[in-house]
Structures are given as C-alpha cells and as structure tokens.
Coordinates of C-alpha atoms and ligand atoms in Angstrom, one line a residue:
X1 CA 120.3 167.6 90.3
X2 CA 116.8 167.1 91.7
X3 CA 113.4 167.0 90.1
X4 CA 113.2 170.5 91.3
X5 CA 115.8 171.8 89.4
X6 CA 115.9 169.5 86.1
X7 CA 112.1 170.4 85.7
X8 CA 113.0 174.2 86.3
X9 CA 115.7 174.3 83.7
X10 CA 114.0 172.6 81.0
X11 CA 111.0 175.2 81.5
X12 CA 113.3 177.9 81.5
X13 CA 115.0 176.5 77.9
X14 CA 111.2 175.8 77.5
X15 CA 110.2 179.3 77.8
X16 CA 113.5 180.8 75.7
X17 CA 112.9 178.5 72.8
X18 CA 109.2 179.9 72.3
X19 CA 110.3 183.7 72.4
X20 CA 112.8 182.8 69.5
X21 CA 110.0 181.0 68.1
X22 CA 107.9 184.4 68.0
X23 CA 105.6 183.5 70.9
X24 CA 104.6 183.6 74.5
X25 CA 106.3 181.5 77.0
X26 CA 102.3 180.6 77.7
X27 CA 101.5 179.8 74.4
X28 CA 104.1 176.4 74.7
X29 CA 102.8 173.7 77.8
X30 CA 105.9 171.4 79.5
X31 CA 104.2 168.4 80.4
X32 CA 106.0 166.4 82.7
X33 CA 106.4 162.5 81.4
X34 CA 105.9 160.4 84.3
X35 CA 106.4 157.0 82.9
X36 CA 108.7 154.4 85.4
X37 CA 108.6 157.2 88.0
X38 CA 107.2 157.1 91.8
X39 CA 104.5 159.0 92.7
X40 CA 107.0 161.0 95.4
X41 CA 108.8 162.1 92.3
X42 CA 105.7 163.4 90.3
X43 CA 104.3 165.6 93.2
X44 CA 107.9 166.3 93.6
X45 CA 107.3 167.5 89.9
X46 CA 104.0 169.3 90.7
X47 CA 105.7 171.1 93.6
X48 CA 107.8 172.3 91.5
X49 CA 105.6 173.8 89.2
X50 CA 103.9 171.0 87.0
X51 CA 101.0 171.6 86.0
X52 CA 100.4 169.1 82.8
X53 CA 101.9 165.1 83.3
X54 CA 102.1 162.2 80.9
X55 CA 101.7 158.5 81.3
X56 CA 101.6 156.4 78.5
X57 CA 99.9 153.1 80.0
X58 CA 96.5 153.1 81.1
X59 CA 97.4 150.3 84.2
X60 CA 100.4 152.7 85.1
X61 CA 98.3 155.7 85.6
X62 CA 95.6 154.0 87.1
X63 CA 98.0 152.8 90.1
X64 CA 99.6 156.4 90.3
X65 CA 96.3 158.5 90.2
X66 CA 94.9 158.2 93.6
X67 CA 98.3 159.6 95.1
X68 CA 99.2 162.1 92.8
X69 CA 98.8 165.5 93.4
X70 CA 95.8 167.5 91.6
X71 CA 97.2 167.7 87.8
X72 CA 95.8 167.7 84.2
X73 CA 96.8 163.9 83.3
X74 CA 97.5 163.1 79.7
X75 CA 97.4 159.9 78.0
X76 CA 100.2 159.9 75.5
X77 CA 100.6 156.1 74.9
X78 CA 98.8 153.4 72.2
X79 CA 95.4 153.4 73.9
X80 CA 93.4 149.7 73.6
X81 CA 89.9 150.6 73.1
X82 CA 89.2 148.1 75.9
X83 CA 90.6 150.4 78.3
X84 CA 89.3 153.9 77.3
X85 CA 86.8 153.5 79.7
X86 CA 88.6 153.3 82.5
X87 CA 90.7 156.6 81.9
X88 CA 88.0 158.3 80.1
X89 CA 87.1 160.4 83.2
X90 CA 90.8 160.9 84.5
X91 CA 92.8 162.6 81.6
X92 CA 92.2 166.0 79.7
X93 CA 93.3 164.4 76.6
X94 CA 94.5 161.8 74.6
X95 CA 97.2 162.0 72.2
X96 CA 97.3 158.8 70.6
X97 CA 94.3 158.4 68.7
X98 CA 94.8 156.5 65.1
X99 CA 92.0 155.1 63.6
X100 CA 87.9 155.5 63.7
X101 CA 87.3 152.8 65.8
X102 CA 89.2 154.1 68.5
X103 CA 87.7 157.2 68.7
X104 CA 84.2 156.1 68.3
X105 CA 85.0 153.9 71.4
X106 CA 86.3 157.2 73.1
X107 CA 83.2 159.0 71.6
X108 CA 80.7 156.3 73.5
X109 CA 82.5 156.5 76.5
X110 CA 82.6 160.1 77.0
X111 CA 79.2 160.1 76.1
X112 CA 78.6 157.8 78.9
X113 CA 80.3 160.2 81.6
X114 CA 78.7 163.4 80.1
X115 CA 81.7 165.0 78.7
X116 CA 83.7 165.7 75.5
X117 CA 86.8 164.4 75.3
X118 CA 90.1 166.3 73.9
X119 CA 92.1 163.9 71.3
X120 CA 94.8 164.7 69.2
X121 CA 95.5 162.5 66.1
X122 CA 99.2 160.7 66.8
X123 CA 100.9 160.7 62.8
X124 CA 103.7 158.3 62.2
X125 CA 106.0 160.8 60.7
X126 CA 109.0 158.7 59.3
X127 CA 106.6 155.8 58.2
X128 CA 108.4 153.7 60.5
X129 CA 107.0 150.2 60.4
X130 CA 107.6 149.2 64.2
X131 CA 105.3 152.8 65.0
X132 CA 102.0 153.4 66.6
X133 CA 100.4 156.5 64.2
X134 CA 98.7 156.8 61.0
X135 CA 100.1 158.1 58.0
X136 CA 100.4 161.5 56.7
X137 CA 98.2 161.3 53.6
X138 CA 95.0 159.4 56.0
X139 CA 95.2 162.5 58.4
X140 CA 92.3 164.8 56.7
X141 CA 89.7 161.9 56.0
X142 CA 90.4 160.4 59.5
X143 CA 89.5 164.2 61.0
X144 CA 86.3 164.4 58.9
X145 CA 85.1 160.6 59.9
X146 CA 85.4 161.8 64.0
X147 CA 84.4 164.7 63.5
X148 CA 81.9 163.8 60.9
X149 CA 80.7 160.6 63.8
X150 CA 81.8 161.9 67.1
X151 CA 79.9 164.2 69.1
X152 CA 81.6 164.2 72.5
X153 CA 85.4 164.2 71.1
X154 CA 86.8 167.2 70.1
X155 CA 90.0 167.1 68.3
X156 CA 92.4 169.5 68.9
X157 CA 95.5 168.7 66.7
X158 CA 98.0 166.3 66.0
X159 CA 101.0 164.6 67.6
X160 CA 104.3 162.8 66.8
X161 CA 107.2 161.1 67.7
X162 CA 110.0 161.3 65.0
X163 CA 112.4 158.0 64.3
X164 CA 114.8 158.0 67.0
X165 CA 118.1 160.4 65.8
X166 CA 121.3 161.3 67.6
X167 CA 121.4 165.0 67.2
X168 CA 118.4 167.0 68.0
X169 CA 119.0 168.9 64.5
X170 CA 117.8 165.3 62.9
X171 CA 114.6 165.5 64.4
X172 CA 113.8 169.3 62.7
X173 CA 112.3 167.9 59.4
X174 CA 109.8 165.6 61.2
X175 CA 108.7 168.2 63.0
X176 CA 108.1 170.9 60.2
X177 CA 105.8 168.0 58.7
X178 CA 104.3 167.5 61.5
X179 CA 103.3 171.1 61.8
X180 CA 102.5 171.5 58.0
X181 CA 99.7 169.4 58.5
X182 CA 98.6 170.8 61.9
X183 CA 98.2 173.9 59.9
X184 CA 96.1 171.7 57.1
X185 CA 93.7 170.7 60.0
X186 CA 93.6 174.2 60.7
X187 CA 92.6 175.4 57.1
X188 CA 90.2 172.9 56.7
X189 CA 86.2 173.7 57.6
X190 CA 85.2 171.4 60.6
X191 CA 82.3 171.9 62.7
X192 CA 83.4 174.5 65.8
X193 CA 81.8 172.1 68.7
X194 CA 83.8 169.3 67.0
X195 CA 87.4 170.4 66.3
X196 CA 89.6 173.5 67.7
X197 CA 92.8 173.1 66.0
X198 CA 95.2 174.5 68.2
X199 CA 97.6 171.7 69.7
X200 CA 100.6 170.3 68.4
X201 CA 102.3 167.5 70.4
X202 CA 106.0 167.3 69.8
X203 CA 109.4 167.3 70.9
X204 CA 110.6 165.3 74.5
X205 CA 114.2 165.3 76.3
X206 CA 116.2 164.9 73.5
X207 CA 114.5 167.5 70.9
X208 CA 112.1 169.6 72.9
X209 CA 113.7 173.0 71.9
X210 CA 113.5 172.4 68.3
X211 CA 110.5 171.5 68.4
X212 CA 109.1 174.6 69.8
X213 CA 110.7 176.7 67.9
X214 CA 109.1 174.3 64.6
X215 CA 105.7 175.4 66.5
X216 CA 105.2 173.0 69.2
X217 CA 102.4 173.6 72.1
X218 CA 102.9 171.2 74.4
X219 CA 106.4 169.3 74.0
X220 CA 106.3 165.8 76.0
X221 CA 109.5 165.5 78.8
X222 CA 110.4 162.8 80.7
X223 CA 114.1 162.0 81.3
X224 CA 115.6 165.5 80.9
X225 CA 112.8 166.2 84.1
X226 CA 113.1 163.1 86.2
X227 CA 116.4 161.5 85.3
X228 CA 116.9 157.6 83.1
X229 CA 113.9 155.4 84.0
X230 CA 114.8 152.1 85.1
X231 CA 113.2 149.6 82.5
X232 CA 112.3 146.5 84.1
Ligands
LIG1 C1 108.4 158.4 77.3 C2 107.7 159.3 76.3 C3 108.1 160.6 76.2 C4 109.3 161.3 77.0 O1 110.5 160.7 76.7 P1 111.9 161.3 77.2 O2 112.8 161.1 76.1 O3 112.2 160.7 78.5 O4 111.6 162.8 77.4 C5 107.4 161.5 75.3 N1 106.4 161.0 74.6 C6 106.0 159.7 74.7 C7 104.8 159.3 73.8 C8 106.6 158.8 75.5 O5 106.2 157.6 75.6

C-alpha cells in the first residue's frame, strides 16, 4: 500500500479509537513521523490529508523544510540547546523538553523572534536508563521553574515514549501514568499566559490506539504511515 492509503487507515483506526475513548475524532491529532523519509513521501503524506508532521533531528528537518509542503512541523526528538535557535521559528512545538536550561534557552530564543513557543515536557515513564525524559516525581517543580522563568514558552502538557514492548497491551500502563500526571499539570494553578494544559503526546505505530483511548491528543506515527525506514 501507498502513503495514501497507510496514512488514511491509521486516521480512520485514529478516529474509531477516540469515539471509544468518549471523544471527538477532532479532539485526537495524527501527526505524521517523517524521520528517514523523502520529502516526495511527506507531501505525498500532506496530500493525503496531513496536516501535523514530526522530525526528531533538528539537521533532518532543516534539509527537508524548504520542500515540504505548508505543514505544522513538530520537533519530537532530544533537542541540543545549541540548535533551538535554528528551529525556533519553524516548528509549532517541541515535545522533548527535560530540564530548565533547555527551556530557558527556548525561552531566549523565542523571545528573540517575537513569539511564544509551545513545549511539552517529555517524562521517561519506565525509568529507563538509556532514555531522554525526566522523571515522574521532577514533573511539577520542573513546570513551576518554566513557568515560574519563561515568558515566551507556554507549556502545554507532557509526552512519552514507553520501554519498547511486543504487544501493544504492554504499553497501556505507561500510558495511564503518563496521563495521570497530565491531569496533575492540569489541577495544578499556573499562570494562564504561561501554561494551557491540554496535550498529551503518546502512542506511535505500534500502540497508537491504546493510547488514545488512555487519553492521547496527538499520538506520534511513523512506520504504520510511511512504511520501515531504512537506518543508515
Ligand atoms: C520515530 C518516532 C516515532 C514514530 O515511530 P513509529 O514506530 O515509526 O511510528 C514517534 N515518536 C518519536 C519520538 C520518534 O522518534
């Protein structure tokens, strides 16, 4: 099957898993995970429909932005605050953000280009050594600090990727933790112009429907769209 098709289906499974969630097909975003993949195949994408993409490596999307069709671009990758600048005018948001320092450097930047930047705050959910994310228990004084410091970042939620499991099923439990402290976030009293708590990054090829119906918003899909990338 084509782009076409793969990124049809999943929106339709997309779309099925948020009405047995209790929502809106509208109320969960499929972005489109672009990683390894030729422009021709991401407008392909956008033709198709997409209207949300993902690339986790700043030099990546840097190369693919000029051709791309129009698209909200998110950076979903570990970030180097070196680079922020060079991206800080190109994405919607950033959901990899993990310590102070990183968003301070996002904070300056934005600042820079007269705008406020979207960040969501990536939690290592399994406590996985090898991962990029902060954990669980650092999530509520890290929000205060940015929002507390940060006057053009705006921190919408919180995003995760779950230790790698062979059955979707496996990845459930990750995901209700995840969401139980998006709804902490939510409960918590931050200033308006500083945090909207209403985005929770989860779920890709392999899990995407369980994670929407654990409360997703925006689930992250790359290989079930555009097929295996080719790791060089
Ligand atoms: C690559 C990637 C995805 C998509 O992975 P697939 O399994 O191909 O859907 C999602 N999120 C992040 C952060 C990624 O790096």
């Amino acid at each position: 099957m084509g782009v076409r098709e793969n990124y049809l289906e999943v929106l339709e499974k997309k779309d099925q898993a948020a009405v047995r969630s209790g929502r809106k097909p509208e109320d969960v975003t499929l972005m489109a995970v672009t990683k390894l993949h030729t422009v021709d195949e991401i407008n392909e994408a956008i033709d198709a429909g997409a209207t949300d993409i993902g690339e986790n490596k700043v030099q990546e999307l840097l190369s693919k932005y000029p051709d791309v069709k129009p698209v909200r671009w998110h950076l979903i990758g570990h970030l180097q605050t070196n680079k922020v600048k060079q991206i800080i005018d190109k994405v919607v948001m950033i959901h990899s953000v993990d310590s102070l320092h990183l968003a301070q450097e996002i904070n300056k930047r934005a600042g820079n280009a007269g705008l406020v930047m979207d960040i969501l705050i990536e939690i290592n959910v399994g406590n996985e050594e090898s991962k990029t994310g902060i954990n669980a228990e650092d999530l509520v004084p890290l929000v205060k600090e940015i929002t507390g410091s940060c006057e053009h970042v705006r921190v919408r939620g919180v995003m995760c990727i779950p230790p790698y499991g062979e059955a979707p099923e496996e990845s459930r439990k990750y995901f209700a933790e995840t969401r139980k402290l998006f709804q902490e976030l939510q409960q918590l009293d931050l200033p308006e112009d500083r945090a909207v708590i209403d985005t929770l990054s989860m779920g890709m090829s392999s899990d995407y429907e369980v994670a929407v119906e654990e409360g997703s918003t925006i689930v992250r899909v790359g290989s079930a769209i555009f097929g295996k990338r080719n790791y060089r």
